[in-house]
Coordinates of C-alpha atoms in Angstrom, one line a residue:
X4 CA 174.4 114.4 97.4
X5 CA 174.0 110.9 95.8
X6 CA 171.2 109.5 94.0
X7 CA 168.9 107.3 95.8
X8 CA 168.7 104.2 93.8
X9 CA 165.3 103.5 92.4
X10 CA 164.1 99.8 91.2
X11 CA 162.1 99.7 88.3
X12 CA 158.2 99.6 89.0
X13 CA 157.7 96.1 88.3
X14 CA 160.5 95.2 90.8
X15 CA 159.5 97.2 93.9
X16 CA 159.2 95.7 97.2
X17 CA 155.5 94.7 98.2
X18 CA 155.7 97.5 101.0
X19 CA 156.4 99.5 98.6
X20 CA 152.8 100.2 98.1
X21 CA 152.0 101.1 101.5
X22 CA 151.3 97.9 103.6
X23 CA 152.7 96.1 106.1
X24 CA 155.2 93.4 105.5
X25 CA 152.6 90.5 104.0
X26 CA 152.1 87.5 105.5
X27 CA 153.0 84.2 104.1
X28 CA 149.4 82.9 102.1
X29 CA 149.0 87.1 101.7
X30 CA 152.4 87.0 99.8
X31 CA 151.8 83.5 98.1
X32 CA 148.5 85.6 96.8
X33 CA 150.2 88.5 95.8
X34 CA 153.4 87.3 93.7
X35 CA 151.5 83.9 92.3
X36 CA 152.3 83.3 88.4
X37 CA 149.1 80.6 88.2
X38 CA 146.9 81.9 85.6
X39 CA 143.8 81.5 87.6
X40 CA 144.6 82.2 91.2
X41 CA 142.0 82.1 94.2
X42 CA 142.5 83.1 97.9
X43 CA 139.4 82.0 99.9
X44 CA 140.5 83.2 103.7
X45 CA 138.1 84.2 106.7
X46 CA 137.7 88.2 107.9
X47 CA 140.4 90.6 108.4
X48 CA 142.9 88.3 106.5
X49 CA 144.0 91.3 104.0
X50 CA 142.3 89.8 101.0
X51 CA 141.2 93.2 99.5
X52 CA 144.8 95.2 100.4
X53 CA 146.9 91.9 99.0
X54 CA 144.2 91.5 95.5
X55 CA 144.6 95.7 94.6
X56 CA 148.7 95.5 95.5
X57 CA 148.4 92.0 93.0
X58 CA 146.3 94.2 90.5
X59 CA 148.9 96.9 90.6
X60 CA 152.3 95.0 90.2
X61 CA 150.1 93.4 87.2
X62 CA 149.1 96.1 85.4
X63 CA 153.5 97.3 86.2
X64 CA 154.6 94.2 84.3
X65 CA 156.6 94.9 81.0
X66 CA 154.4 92.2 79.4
X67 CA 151.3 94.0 80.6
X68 CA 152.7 97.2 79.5
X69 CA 149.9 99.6 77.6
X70 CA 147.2 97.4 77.8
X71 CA 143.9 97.3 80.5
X72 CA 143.1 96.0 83.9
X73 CA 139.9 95.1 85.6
X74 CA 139.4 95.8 89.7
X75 CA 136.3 94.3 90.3
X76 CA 134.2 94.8 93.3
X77 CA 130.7 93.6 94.8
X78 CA 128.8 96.6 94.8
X79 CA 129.1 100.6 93.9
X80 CA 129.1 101.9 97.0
X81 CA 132.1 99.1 98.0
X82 CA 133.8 99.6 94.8
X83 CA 134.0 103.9 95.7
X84 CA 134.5 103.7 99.4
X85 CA 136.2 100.9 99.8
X86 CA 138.4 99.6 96.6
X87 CA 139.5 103.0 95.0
X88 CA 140.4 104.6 98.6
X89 CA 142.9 101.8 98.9
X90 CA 144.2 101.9 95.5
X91 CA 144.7 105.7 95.5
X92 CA 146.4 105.3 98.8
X93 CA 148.8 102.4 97.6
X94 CA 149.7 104.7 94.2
X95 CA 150.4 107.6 96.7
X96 CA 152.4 105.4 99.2
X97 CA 154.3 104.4 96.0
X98 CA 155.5 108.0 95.2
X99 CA 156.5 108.5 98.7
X100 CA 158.8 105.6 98.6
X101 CA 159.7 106.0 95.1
X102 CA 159.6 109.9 94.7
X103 CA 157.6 109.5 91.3
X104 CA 154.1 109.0 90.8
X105 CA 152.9 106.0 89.5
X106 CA 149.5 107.9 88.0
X107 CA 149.3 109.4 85.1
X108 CA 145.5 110.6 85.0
X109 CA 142.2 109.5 87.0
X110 CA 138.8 109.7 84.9
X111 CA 137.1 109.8 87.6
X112 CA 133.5 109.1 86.2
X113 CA 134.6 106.3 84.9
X114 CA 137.2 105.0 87.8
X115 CA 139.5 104.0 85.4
X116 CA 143.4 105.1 86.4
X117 CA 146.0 105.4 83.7
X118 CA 149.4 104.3 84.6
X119 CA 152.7 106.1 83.7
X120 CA 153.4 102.7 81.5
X121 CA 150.1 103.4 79.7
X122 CA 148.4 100.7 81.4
X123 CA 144.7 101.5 82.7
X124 CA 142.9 100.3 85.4
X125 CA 139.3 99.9 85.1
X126 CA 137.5 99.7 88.3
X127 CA 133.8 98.0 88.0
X128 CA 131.1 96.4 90.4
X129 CA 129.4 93.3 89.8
X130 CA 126.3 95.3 89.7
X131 CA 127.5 97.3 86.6
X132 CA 129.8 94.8 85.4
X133 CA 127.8 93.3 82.7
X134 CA 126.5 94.3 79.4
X135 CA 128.9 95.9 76.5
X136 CA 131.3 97.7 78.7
X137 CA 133.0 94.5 80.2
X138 CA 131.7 92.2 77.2
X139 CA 133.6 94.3 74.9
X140 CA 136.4 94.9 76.7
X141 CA 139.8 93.2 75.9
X142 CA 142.2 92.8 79.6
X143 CA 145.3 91.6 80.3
X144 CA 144.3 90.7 84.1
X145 CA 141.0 91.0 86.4
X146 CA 141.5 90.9 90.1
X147 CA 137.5 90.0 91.5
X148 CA 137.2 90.8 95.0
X149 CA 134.4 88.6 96.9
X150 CA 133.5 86.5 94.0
X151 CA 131.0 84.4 95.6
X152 CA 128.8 87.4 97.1
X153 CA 127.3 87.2 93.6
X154 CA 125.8 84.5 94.4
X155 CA 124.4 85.5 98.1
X156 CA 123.0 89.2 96.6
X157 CA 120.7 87.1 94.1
X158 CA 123.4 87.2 91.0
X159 CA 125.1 84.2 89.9
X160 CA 128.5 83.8 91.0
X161 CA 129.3 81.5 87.9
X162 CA 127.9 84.4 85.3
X163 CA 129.8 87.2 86.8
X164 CA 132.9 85.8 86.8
X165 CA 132.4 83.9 83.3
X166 CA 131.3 87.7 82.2
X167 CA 134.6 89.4 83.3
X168 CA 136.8 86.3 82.5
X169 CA 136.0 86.5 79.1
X170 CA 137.1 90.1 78.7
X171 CA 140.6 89.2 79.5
X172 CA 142.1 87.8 76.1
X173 CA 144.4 89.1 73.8
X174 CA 147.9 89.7 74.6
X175 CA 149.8 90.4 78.5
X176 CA 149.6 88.2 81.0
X177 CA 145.8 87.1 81.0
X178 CA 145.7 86.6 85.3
X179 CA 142.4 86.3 86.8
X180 CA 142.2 86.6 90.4
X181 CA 139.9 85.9 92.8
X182 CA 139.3 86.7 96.8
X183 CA 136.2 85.6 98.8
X184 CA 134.8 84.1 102.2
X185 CA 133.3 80.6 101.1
X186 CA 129.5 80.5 101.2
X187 CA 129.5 76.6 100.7
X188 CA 131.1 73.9 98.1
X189 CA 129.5 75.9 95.4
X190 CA 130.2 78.8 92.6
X191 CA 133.6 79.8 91.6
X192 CA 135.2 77.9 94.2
X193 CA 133.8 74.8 93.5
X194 CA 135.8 74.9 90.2
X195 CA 138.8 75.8 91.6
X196 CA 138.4 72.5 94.4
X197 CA 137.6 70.1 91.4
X198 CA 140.4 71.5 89.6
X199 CA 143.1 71.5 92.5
X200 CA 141.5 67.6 93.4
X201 CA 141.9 66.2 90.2
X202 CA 143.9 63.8 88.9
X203 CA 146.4 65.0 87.8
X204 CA 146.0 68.3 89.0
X205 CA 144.9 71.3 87.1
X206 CA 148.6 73.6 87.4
X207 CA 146.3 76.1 85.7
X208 CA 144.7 76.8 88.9
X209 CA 145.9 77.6 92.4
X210 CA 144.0 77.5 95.5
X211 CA 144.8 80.1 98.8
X212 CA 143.1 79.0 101.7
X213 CA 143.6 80.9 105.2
X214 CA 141.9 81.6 108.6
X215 CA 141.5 84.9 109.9
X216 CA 144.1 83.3 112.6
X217 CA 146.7 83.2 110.0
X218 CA 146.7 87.1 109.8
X219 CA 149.1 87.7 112.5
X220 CA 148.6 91.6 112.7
X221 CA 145.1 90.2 113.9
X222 CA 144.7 90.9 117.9
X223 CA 142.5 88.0 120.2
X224 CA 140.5 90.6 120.8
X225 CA 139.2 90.9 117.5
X226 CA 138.6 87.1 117.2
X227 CA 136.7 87.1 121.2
X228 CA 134.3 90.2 119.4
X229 CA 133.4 87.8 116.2
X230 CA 132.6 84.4 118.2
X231 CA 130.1 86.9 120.6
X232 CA 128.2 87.9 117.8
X233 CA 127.7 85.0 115.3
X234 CA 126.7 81.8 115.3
X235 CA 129.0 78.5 115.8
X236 CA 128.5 77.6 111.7
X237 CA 129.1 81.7 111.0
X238 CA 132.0 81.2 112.9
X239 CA 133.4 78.4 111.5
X240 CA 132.3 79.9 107.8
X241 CA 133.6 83.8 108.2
X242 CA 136.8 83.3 110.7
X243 CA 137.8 79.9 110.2
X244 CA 137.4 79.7 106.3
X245 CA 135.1 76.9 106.6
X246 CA 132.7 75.2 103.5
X247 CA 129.7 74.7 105.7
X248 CA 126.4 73.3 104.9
X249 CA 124.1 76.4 103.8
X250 CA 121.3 75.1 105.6
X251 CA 123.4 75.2 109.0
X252 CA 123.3 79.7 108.3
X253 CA 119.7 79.4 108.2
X254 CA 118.6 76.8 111.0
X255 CA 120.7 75.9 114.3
X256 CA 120.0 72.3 113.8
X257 CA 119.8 71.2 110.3
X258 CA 118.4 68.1 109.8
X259 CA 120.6 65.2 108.6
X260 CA 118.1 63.9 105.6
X261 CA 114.7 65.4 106.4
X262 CA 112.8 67.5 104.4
X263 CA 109.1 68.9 105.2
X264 CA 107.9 68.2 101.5
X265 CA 104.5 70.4 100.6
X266 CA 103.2 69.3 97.3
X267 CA 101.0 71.6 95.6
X268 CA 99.5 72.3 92.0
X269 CA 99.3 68.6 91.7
X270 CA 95.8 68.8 89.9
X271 CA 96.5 68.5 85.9
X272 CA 100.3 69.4 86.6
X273 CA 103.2 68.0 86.4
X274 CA 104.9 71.1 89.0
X275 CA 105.2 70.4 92.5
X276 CA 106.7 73.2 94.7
X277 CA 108.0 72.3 98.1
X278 CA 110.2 73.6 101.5
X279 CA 113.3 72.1 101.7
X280 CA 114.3 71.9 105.1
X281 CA 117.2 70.1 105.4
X282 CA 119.9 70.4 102.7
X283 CA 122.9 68.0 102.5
X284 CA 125.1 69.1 100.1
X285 CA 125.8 73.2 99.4
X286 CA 126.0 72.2 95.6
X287 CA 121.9 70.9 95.8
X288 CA 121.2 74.7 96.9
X289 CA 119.9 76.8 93.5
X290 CA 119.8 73.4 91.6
X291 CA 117.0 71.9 89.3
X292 CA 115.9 68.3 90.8
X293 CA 114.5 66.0 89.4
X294 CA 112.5 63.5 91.2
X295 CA 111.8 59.3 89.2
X296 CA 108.4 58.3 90.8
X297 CA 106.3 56.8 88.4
X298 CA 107.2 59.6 85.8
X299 CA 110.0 62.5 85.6
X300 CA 108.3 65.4 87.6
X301 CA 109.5 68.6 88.0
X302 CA 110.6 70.1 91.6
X303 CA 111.3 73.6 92.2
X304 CA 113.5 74.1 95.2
X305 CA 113.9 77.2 97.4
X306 CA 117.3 77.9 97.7
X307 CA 118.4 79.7 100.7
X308 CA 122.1 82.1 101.6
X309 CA 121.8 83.4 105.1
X310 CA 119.2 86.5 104.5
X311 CA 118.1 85.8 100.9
X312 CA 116.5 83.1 98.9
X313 CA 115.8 82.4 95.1
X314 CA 113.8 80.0 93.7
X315 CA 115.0 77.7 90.6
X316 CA 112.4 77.1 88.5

């Protein structure tokens, strides 16, 4: 009987792992050499399958060989149920295609999976993501899933990522990866359209961009379902990949310059506090302002994402 030819791991087909054959942004996504790589895409686009198959054929890499990999993923309870499941079943579809396992032990208190090349796969949430056991880590590649829902659950989006960032140094292939729906021109993805608009462009950096349209395993159906049960601007945000205003997720008719100003603690105090009711720009939400009257006085803003606010202070 002959042998059935195996390809080495870091050469394996993408369906390989268990998933359909990948769509064309979902395969730019996946095999992309930029070091800092980000796929902003509406619902049901595949961002999570395509950023744990990009995390694997990373951490299979003979330059990533032996060292560590980060999976990161909003919360816990997302990071168990929803991240790990799909990760243990692409290593299982890889055995079945490969006939070897790809996975050498689980720790499964800590979720970290070590690889038959000796490389480990740490799996965190942005809720437990700070402190010394990401600080003090040193990664060859993170893969962040939903980067800019640290922003919406009262984090900052800019301090997670900066957080695991900084743990991948040192040798390997130092990839960071990102996935999210856009919640405005703001966060992580701001950076990544400054960098991608410059001039000349920043080749360090590589911009995804797809609508849950572009997902052609994606039925009409699915699409009538969505537009029944959000809002035009959710819509256009959460299918159609759109930077829309914030204000437009919290009012049906943002204004277009107004703001319903309510001064208080004016007495002895420089502070004024107000209700902003109308904001232009996404990147004014969160921000300090300061306003030139006859002095510099200080405004604190309420900043609002859909079903939260924070103030800036």
């Amino acid at each position: 009987m002959a042998k059935r030819a195996l390809h080495p791991p870091h050469q394996v087909p993408i369906t390989a792992f268990g998933i359909s054959e990948p769509y064309h942004d979902q395969r730019r996504f996946i095999v992309s050499n930029a070091p800092n790589v980000y796929w902003c895409a509406g619902r049901g686009t595949g961002k999570t399958t395509g950023l744990i198959v990009r995390c694997l054929r990373e951490s299979l890499r003979p330059v990533n060989k032996g060292l560590a990999h980060l999976l990161c993923a909003p919360t816990y309870r997302q990071l168990v149920r929803s991240h790990e499941r799909l990760l243990q079943r692409c290593l299982q579809a890889f055995s079945d295609h490969q006939g070897y396992s790809l996975l050498k032990r689980h720790y499964r208190a800590d979720h970290i999976y070590i690889l038959r090349n000796g490389s480990e796969i740490w799996c965190q949430s942005f809720e437990r993501s700070g402190g010394d056991r990401v600080r003090s880590m040193t990664a060859a590649s993170a893969a962040i899933d939903e980067i800019e829902m640290a922003g919406v659950s009262g984090g900052d989006a800019f301090h997670t990522a900066g957080t695991i960032a900084a743990a991948v140094r040192g040798p390997g292939s130092l990839s960071v990866s990102y996935t999210s729906t856009p919640r405005g021109l703001r966060g992580v993805l701001r950076k990544f359209v400054e960098a991608v608009e410059a001039d000349p462009p920043d080749d360090s950096h590589q911009l995804i961009t797809s609508t849950s349209m572009d997902n052609p395993y994606l039925t009409q159906a699915f699409f009538d379902r969505l537009k029944a049960s959000m809002s035009a601007a959710a819509y256009r945000q959460e299918v159609l990949a759109a930077i829309t205003r914030v204000a437009h997720l919290v009012w049906a008719r943002g204004g277009t310059g107004r703001a319903t100003w309510c001064p208080s603690h004016t007495r002895g105090s420089p502070i004024r506090c107000g209700w902003i009711q109308a904001i232009h720009t996404p990147t004014s939400v969160g921000g300090l302002k300061w306003r030139q009257t006859a002095g510099p006085t200080w405004c604190a803003l309420l900043s609002f994402a859909r079903t939260t606010y924070q103030s800036s202070s």
